[in-house]
Amino acid sequence: MTERIRTFVAIELPEAIQQGLARVQDQLKQGRPPVRWVSPHQIHLTLHFLGEIPPEELPAVAEAARIAASGALPFELEAAGVGAFPNLGRPRVVWVGLQGDMEALHRLQSRLTQELAARGFPPEDRPFSPHLTLGRVRPQARPQEARGLGQALAAMKPVLLGRWRVTEIRVIRSDLRPEGPLYTPLYLVPLGHAQALPDGA
């Protein structure tokens, strides 16, 4: 059977933001909601999820990321606010929102999608909705438990976790495991530069 690699392109977060996300999770955990939490060190801002692709297609993904990033200058984002998809009345995904230079973020993501499409990778089914996923409500959760989580989110004080400067994007491999996914960066692509570097180079 031919190996296929679960792949996505993302912006990784500085440690200070990850620590802030952990504090928000800890606050929400006090209510014992039926949520499978994402490890704070694995939370990232996904720009494009490609699904499972053959290894030989990875250089094309890196090239698309390189071209998209080469036309973008570093920009600032801020992690702020909490919410849930599809809404607080029926929460399924718990997230922290983003603000800052959203226009630059959307331009980068749009260019990445265009460059990937030019290489045969289809756009995602859902429109780009930038967020940082804190956790996912367990499928067996009772409706009243989910509503309680939504009420807890609505009652939270304003969440402001700080700003950071986005200077690169990464092509990342995801291996699904029972204890949670393992993410391995494959390519590091600086913004405003012409070369995609294998991670660790």
PDB file of C-alpha atoms in Angstrom:
ATOM      1  CA  MET A   1       0.000   0.000   0.000  1.00  0.00           C
ATOM      2  CA  THR A   2       1.403   3.398  -1.007  1.00  0.00           C
ATOM      3  CA  GLU A   3       2.168   5.646   1.953  1.00  0.00           C
ATOM      4  CA  ARG A   4       0.097   8.796   2.224  1.00  0.00           C
ATOM      5  CA  ILE A   5       0.918  11.670   4.538  1.00  0.00           C
ATOM      6  CA  ARG A   6      -1.709  13.732   6.341  1.00  0.00           C
ATOM      7  CA  THR A   7      -0.537  17.279   5.629  1.00  0.00           C
ATOM      8  CA  PHE A   8      -1.454  20.873   6.395  1.00  0.00           C
ATOM      9  CA  VAL A   9       0.077  24.349   6.175  1.00  0.00           C
ATOM     10  CA  ALA A  10      -0.052  26.469   9.315  1.00  0.00           C
ATOM     11  CA  ILE A  11       1.279  29.321  11.395  1.00  0.00           C
ATOM     12  CA  GLU A  12       2.813  28.074  14.625  1.00  0.00           C
ATOM     13  CA  LEU A  13       2.459  29.995  17.879  1.00  0.00           C
ATOM     14  CA  PRO A  14       5.068  31.397  20.274  1.00  0.00           C
ATOM     15  CA  GLU A  15       5.317  29.834  23.705  1.00  0.00           C
ATOM     16  CA  ALA A  16       3.776  32.842  25.452  1.00  0.00           C
ATOM     17  CA  ILE A  17       0.574  32.459  23.421  1.00  0.00           C
ATOM     18  CA  GLN A  18       0.524  28.697  24.061  1.00  0.00           C
ATOM     19  CA  GLN A  19       0.781  29.357  27.799  1.00  0.00           C
ATOM     20  CA  GLY A  20      -2.127  31.785  27.580  1.00  0.00           C
ATOM     21  CA  LEU A  21      -4.223  29.181  25.761  1.00  0.00           C
ATOM     22  CA  ALA A  22      -3.402  26.670  28.514  1.00  0.00           C
ATOM     23  CA  ARG A  23      -4.707  29.125  31.124  1.00  0.00           C
ATOM     24  CA  VAL A  24      -7.986  29.519  29.231  1.00  0.00           C
ATOM     25  CA  GLN A  25      -8.316  25.732  29.033  1.00  0.00           C
ATOM     26  CA  ASP A  26      -7.651  25.410  32.771  1.00  0.00           C
ATOM     27  CA  GLN A  27     -10.372  27.960  33.517  1.00  0.00           C
ATOM     28  CA  LEU A  28     -12.893  26.093  31.366  1.00  0.00           C
ATOM     29  CA  LYS A  29     -11.907  22.700  32.801  1.00  0.00           C
ATOM     30  CA  GLN A  30     -13.185  23.789  36.215  1.00  0.00           C
ATOM     31  CA  GLY A  31     -16.712  23.178  34.947  1.00  0.00           C
ATOM     32  CA  ARG A  32     -15.735  19.646  33.812  1.00  0.00           C
ATOM     33  CA  PRO A  33     -17.156  20.091  30.290  1.00  0.00           C
ATOM     34  CA  PRO A  34     -17.322  17.068  27.936  1.00  0.00           C
ATOM     35  CA  VAL A  35     -14.402  18.300  25.825  1.00  0.00           C
ATOM     36  CA  ARG A  36     -11.362  16.586  24.351  1.00  0.00           C
ATOM     37  CA  TRP A  37      -8.736  19.282  24.823  1.00  0.00           C
ATOM     38  CA  VAL A  38      -5.924  19.981  22.388  1.00  0.00           C
ATOM     39  CA  SER A  39      -2.453  20.093  23.945  1.00  0.00           C
ATOM     40  CA  PRO A  40      -1.491  23.798  24.043  1.00  0.00           C
ATOM     41  CA  HIS A  41       1.868  23.037  22.403  1.00  0.00           C
ATOM     42  CA  GLN A  42       0.016  21.537  19.428  1.00  0.00           C
ATOM     43  CA  ILE A  43      -2.384  24.421  18.844  1.00  0.00           C
ATOM     44  CA  HIS A  44      -1.674  26.260  15.595  1.00  0.00           C
ATOM     45  CA  LEU A  45      -3.400  28.474  13.043  1.00  0.00           C
ATOM     46  CA  THR A  46      -4.254  26.271  10.067  1.00  0.00           C
ATOM     47  CA  LEU A  47      -4.049  28.014   6.694  1.00  0.00           C
ATOM     48  CA  HIS A  48      -4.879  25.002   4.507  1.00  0.00           C
ATOM     49  CA  PHE A  49      -5.585  21.351   5.321  1.00  0.00           C
ATOM     50  CA  LEU A  50      -4.656  19.075   2.433  1.00  0.00           C
ATOM     51  CA  GLY A  51      -5.622  15.723   3.911  1.00  0.00           C
ATOM     52  CA  GLU A  52      -3.622  12.622   3.002  1.00  0.00           C
ATOM     53  CA  ILE A  53      -1.296  13.069   0.029  1.00  0.00           C
ATOM     54  CA  PRO A  54       1.510  10.956  -1.516  1.00  0.00           C
ATOM     55  CA  PRO A  55       5.010  11.871  -0.257  1.00  0.00           C
ATOM     56  CA  GLU A  56       6.134  12.802  -3.763  1.00  0.00           C
ATOM     57  CA  GLU A  57       3.618  15.682  -3.756  1.00  0.00           C
ATOM     58  CA  LEU A  58       5.175  17.367  -0.712  1.00  0.00           C
ATOM     59  CA  PRO A  59       7.691  19.415  -2.761  1.00  0.00           C
ATOM     60  CA  ALA A  60       4.777  20.907  -4.722  1.00  0.00           C
ATOM     61  CA  VAL A  61       3.112  21.904  -1.444  1.00  0.00           C
ATOM     62  CA  ALA A  62       6.363  23.495  -0.278  1.00  0.00           C
ATOM     63  CA  GLU A  63       6.676  25.361  -3.587  1.00  0.00           C
ATOM     64  CA  ALA A  64       3.124  26.708  -3.274  1.00  0.00           C
ATOM     65  CA  ALA A  65       3.881  27.823   0.283  1.00  0.00           C
ATOM     66  CA  ARG A  66       7.149  29.429  -0.861  1.00  0.00           C
ATOM     67  CA  ILE A  67       5.479  31.492  -3.577  1.00  0.00           C
ATOM     68  CA  ALA A  68       2.608  32.552  -1.292  1.00  0.00           C
ATOM     69  CA  ALA A  69       5.008  33.530   1.493  1.00  0.00           C
ATOM     70  CA  SER A  70       7.463  35.328  -0.778  1.00  0.00           C
ATOM     71  CA  GLY A  71       4.845  37.972  -1.558  1.00  0.00           C
ATOM     72  CA  ALA A  72       3.931  38.573   2.091  1.00  0.00           C
ATOM     73  CA  LEU A  73       5.692  40.720   4.665  1.00  0.00           C
ATOM     74  CA  PRO A  74       5.728  39.786   8.372  1.00  0.00           C
ATOM     75  CA  PHE A  75       2.577  40.920  10.185  1.00  0.00           C
ATOM     76  CA  GLU A  76       1.102  40.914  13.683  1.00  0.00           C
ATOM     77  CA  LEU A  77      -1.775  38.918  15.129  1.00  0.00           C
ATOM     78  CA  GLU A  78      -3.379  38.904  18.557  1.00  0.00           C
ATOM     79  CA  ALA A  79      -5.125  35.992  20.272  1.00  0.00           C
ATOM     80  CA  ALA A  80      -8.317  37.380  21.802  1.00  0.00           C
ATOM     81  CA  GLY A  81     -11.861  36.280  22.636  1.00  0.00           C
ATOM     82  CA  VAL A  82     -13.436  32.849  23.001  1.00  0.00           C
ATOM     83  CA  GLY A  83     -16.287  31.190  21.145  1.00  0.00           C
ATOM     84  CA  ALA A  84     -17.534  27.960  19.629  1.00  0.00           C
ATOM     85  CA  PHE A  85     -18.529  26.485  16.294  1.00  0.00           C
ATOM     86  CA  PRO A  86     -21.238  26.329  15.094  1.00  0.00           C
ATOM     87  CA  ASN A  87     -22.493  28.578  17.931  1.00  0.00           C
ATOM     88  CA  LEU A  88     -22.634  28.857  21.728  1.00  0.00           C
ATOM     89  CA  GLY A  89     -26.038  27.153  21.823  1.00  0.00           C
ATOM     90  CA  ARG A  90     -24.668  23.998  20.184  1.00  0.00           C
ATOM     91  CA  PRO A  91     -20.904  24.106  20.732  1.00  0.00           C
ATOM     92  CA  ARG A  92     -18.833  21.487  18.927  1.00  0.00           C
ATOM     93  CA  VAL A  93     -15.451  23.214  18.623  1.00  0.00           C
ATOM     94  CA  VAL A  94     -14.170  25.585  21.323  1.00  0.00           C
ATOM     95  CA  TRP A  95     -11.800  28.272  20.087  1.00  0.00           C
ATOM     96  CA  VAL A  96      -9.866  31.441  20.849  1.00  0.00           C
ATOM     97  CA  GLY A  97     -10.262  34.118  18.203  1.00  0.00           C
ATOM     98  CA  LEU A  98      -7.777  36.302  16.381  1.00  0.00           C
ATOM     99  CA  GLN A  99      -7.458  39.983  15.635  1.00  0.00           C
ATOM    100  CA  GLY A 100      -4.709  42.259  14.375  1.00  0.00           C
ATOM    101  CA  ASP A 101      -3.644  42.477  10.732  1.00  0.00           C
ATOM    102  CA  MET A 102      -6.409  40.200   9.486  1.00  0.00           C
ATOM    103  CA  GLU A 103      -6.181  41.627   5.981  1.00  0.00           C
ATOM    104  CA  ALA A 104      -2.580  40.413   5.675  1.00  0.00           C
ATOM    105  CA  LEU A 105      -3.569  37.014   7.063  1.00  0.00           C
ATOM    106  CA  HIS A 106      -6.424  36.611   4.581  1.00  0.00           C
ATOM    107  CA  ARG A 107      -4.207  37.707   1.682  1.00  0.00           C
ATOM    108  CA  LEU A 108      -1.586  35.121   2.637  1.00  0.00           C
ATOM    109  CA  GLN A 109      -4.166  32.353   2.978  1.00  0.00           C
ATOM    110  CA  SER A 110      -5.865  33.277  -0.295  1.00  0.00           C
ATOM    111  CA  ARG A 111      -2.562  33.302  -2.188  1.00  0.00           C
ATOM    112  CA  LEU A 112      -1.639  29.941  -0.650  1.00  0.00           C
ATOM    113  CA  THR A 113      -4.969  28.456  -1.744  1.00  0.00           C
ATOM    114  CA  GLN A 114      -4.453  29.795  -5.275  1.00  0.00           C
ATOM    115  CA  GLU A 115      -0.925  28.398  -5.532  1.00  0.00           C
ATOM    116  CA  LEU A 116      -2.026  25.007  -4.200  1.00  0.00           C
ATOM    117  CA  ALA A 117      -4.959  24.913  -6.647  1.00  0.00           C
ATOM    118  CA  ALA A 118      -2.556  25.646  -9.516  1.00  0.00           C
ATOM    119  CA  ARG A 119      -0.711  22.471  -8.511  1.00  0.00           C
ATOM    120  CA  GLY A 120      -3.796  20.296  -8.377  1.00  0.00           C
ATOM    121  CA  PHE A 121      -4.714  20.572  -4.689  1.00  0.00           C
ATOM    122  CA  PRO A 122      -8.415  21.454  -4.298  1.00  0.00           C
ATOM    123  CA  PRO A 123      -9.574  24.279  -2.026  1.00  0.00           C
ATOM    124  CA  GLU A 124     -11.121  23.346   1.291  1.00  0.00           C
ATOM    125  CA  ASP A 125     -14.877  22.842   1.483  1.00  0.00           C
ATOM    126  CA  ARG A 126     -15.295  25.488   4.189  1.00  0.00           C
ATOM    127  CA  PRO A 127     -14.396  29.177   3.912  1.00  0.00           C
ATOM    128  CA  PHE A 128     -11.323  30.273   5.852  1.00  0.00           C
ATOM    129  CA  SER A 129     -12.321  31.173   9.418  1.00  0.00           C
ATOM    130  CA  PRO A 130      -9.125  31.862  11.383  1.00  0.00           C
ATOM    131  CA  HIS A 131      -9.162  30.584  14.962  1.00  0.00           C
ATOM    132  CA  LEU A 132      -7.138  28.602  17.501  1.00  0.00           C
ATOM    133  CA  THR A 133      -8.871  25.359  18.502  1.00  0.00           C
ATOM    134  CA  LEU A 134      -8.858  24.724  22.261  1.00  0.00           C
ATOM    135  CA  GLY A 135     -10.850  21.491  22.133  1.00  0.00           C
ATOM    136  CA  ARG A 136     -13.716  19.525  20.628  1.00  0.00           C
ATOM    137  CA  VAL A 137     -16.927  18.505  22.365  1.00  0.00           C
ATOM    138  CA  ARG A 138     -17.106  14.731  22.715  1.00  0.00           C
ATOM    139  CA  PRO A 139     -19.709  13.078  20.436  1.00  0.00           C
ATOM    140  CA  GLN A 140     -21.414  11.389  23.401  1.00  0.00           C
ATOM    141  CA  ALA A 141     -21.949  14.685  25.256  1.00  0.00           C
ATOM    142  CA  ARG A 142     -25.519  15.288  26.402  1.00  0.00           C
ATOM    143  CA  PRO A 143     -27.268  18.411  25.038  1.00  0.00           C
ATOM    144  CA  GLN A 144     -27.469  19.991  28.485  1.00  0.00           C
ATOM    145  CA  GLU A 145     -23.721  19.506  28.963  1.00  0.00           C
ATOM    146  CA  ALA A 146     -23.014  21.233  25.659  1.00  0.00           C
ATOM    147  CA  ARG A 147     -25.359  24.091  26.558  1.00  0.00           C
ATOM    148  CA  GLY A 148     -23.601  24.459  29.913  1.00  0.00           C
ATOM    149  CA  LEU A 149     -20.295  24.789  28.103  1.00  0.00           C
ATOM    150  CA  GLY A 150     -21.759  27.471  25.844  1.00  0.00           C
ATOM    151  CA  GLN A 151     -23.014  29.375  28.879  1.00  0.00           C
ATOM    152  CA  ALA A 152     -19.573  29.151  30.503  1.00  0.00           C
ATOM    153  CA  LEU A 153     -17.966  30.554  27.362  1.00  0.00           C
ATOM    154  CA  ALA A 154     -20.476  33.404  27.211  1.00  0.00           C
ATOM    155  CA  ALA A 155     -19.817  34.262  30.865  1.00  0.00           C
ATOM    156  CA  MET A 156     -16.020  34.418  30.572  1.00  0.00           C
ATOM    157  CA  LYS A 157     -14.257  37.718  31.083  1.00  0.00           C
ATOM    158  CA  PRO A 158     -12.621  39.177  27.962  1.00  0.00           C
ATOM    159  CA  VAL A 159      -9.699  36.999  26.896  1.00  0.00           C
ATOM    160  CA  LEU A 160      -6.611  38.889  25.692  1.00  0.00           C
ATOM    161  CA  LEU A 161      -3.579  36.646  25.300  1.00  0.00           C
ATOM    162  CA  GLY A 162      -1.150  39.008  23.601  1.00  0.00           C
ATOM    163  CA  ARG A 163       0.266  39.802  20.184  1.00  0.00           C
ATOM    164  CA  TRP A 164       2.943  38.107  18.146  1.00  0.00           C
ATOM    165  CA  ARG A 165       4.738  38.732  14.880  1.00  0.00           C
ATOM    166  CA  VAL A 166       4.153  36.192  12.122  1.00  0.00           C
ATOM    167  CA  THR A 167       7.415  35.710  10.201  1.00  0.00           C
ATOM    168  CA  GLU A 168       6.999  32.237   8.677  1.00  0.00           C
ATOM    169  CA  ILE A 169       4.593  29.462   7.746  1.00  0.00           C
ATOM    170  CA  ARG A 170       5.197  25.721   7.944  1.00  0.00           C
ATOM    171  CA  VAL A 171       4.226  22.602   6.049  1.00  0.00           C
ATOM    172  CA  ILE A 172       3.390  20.052   8.737  1.00  0.00           C
ATOM    173  CA  ARG A 173       2.839  16.297   8.817  1.00  0.00           C
ATOM    174  CA  SER A 174       0.115  14.945  11.113  1.00  0.00           C
ATOM    175  CA  ASP A 175       0.179  11.350  12.382  1.00  0.00           C
ATOM    176  CA  LEU A 176      -3.007  10.323  14.182  1.00  0.00           C
ATOM    177  CA  ARG A 177      -2.468   8.312  17.382  1.00  0.00           C
ATOM    178  CA  PRO A 178      -4.828   7.141  20.149  1.00  0.00           C
ATOM    179  CA  GLU A 179      -3.228   9.598  22.581  1.00  0.00           C
ATOM    180  CA  GLY A 180      -3.577  12.476  20.131  1.00  0.00           C
ATOM    181  CA  PRO A 181      -1.975  13.605  16.873  1.00  0.00           C
ATOM    182  CA  LEU A 182       1.780  13.939  16.433  1.00  0.00           C
ATOM    183  CA  TYR A 183       2.786  16.987  14.372  1.00  0.00           C
ATOM    184  CA  THR A 184       6.114  17.036  12.526  1.00  0.00           C
ATOM    185  CA  PRO A 185       7.177  20.222  10.679  1.00  0.00           C
ATOM    186  CA  LEU A 186       8.495  19.331   7.215  1.00  0.00           C
ATOM    187  CA  TYR A 187       9.232  22.728   5.658  1.00  0.00           C
ATOM    188  CA  LEU A 188       9.782  26.155   7.179  1.00  0.00           C
ATOM    189  CA  VAL A 189       8.909  28.997   4.808  1.00  0.00           C
ATOM    190  CA  PRO A 190       9.908  32.544   5.843  1.00  0.00           C
ATOM    191  CA  LEU A 191       7.646  35.396   4.778  1.00  0.00           C
ATOM    192  CA  GLY A 192       9.196  37.676   2.194  1.00  0.00           C
ATOM    193  CA  HIS A 193      11.915  35.184   1.260  1.00  0.00           C
ATOM    194  CA  ALA A 194      12.334  33.063  -1.835  1.00  0.00           C
ATOM    195  CA  GLN A 195      13.306  29.643  -0.477  1.00  0.00           C
ATOM    196  CA  ALA A 196      11.433  26.930   1.415  1.00  0.00           C
ATOM    197  CA  LEU A 197      13.811  25.311   3.891  1.00  0.00           C
ATOM    198  CA  PRO A 198      13.455  21.738   5.184  1.00  0.00           C
ATOM    199  CA  ASP A 199      12.695  22.117   8.886  1.00  0.00           C
ATOM    200  CA  GLY A 200      15.897  22.083  10.901  1.00  0.00           C
ATOM    201  CA  ALA A 201      18.005  23.463   8.058  1.00  0.00           C
TER     202      ALA A 201
END
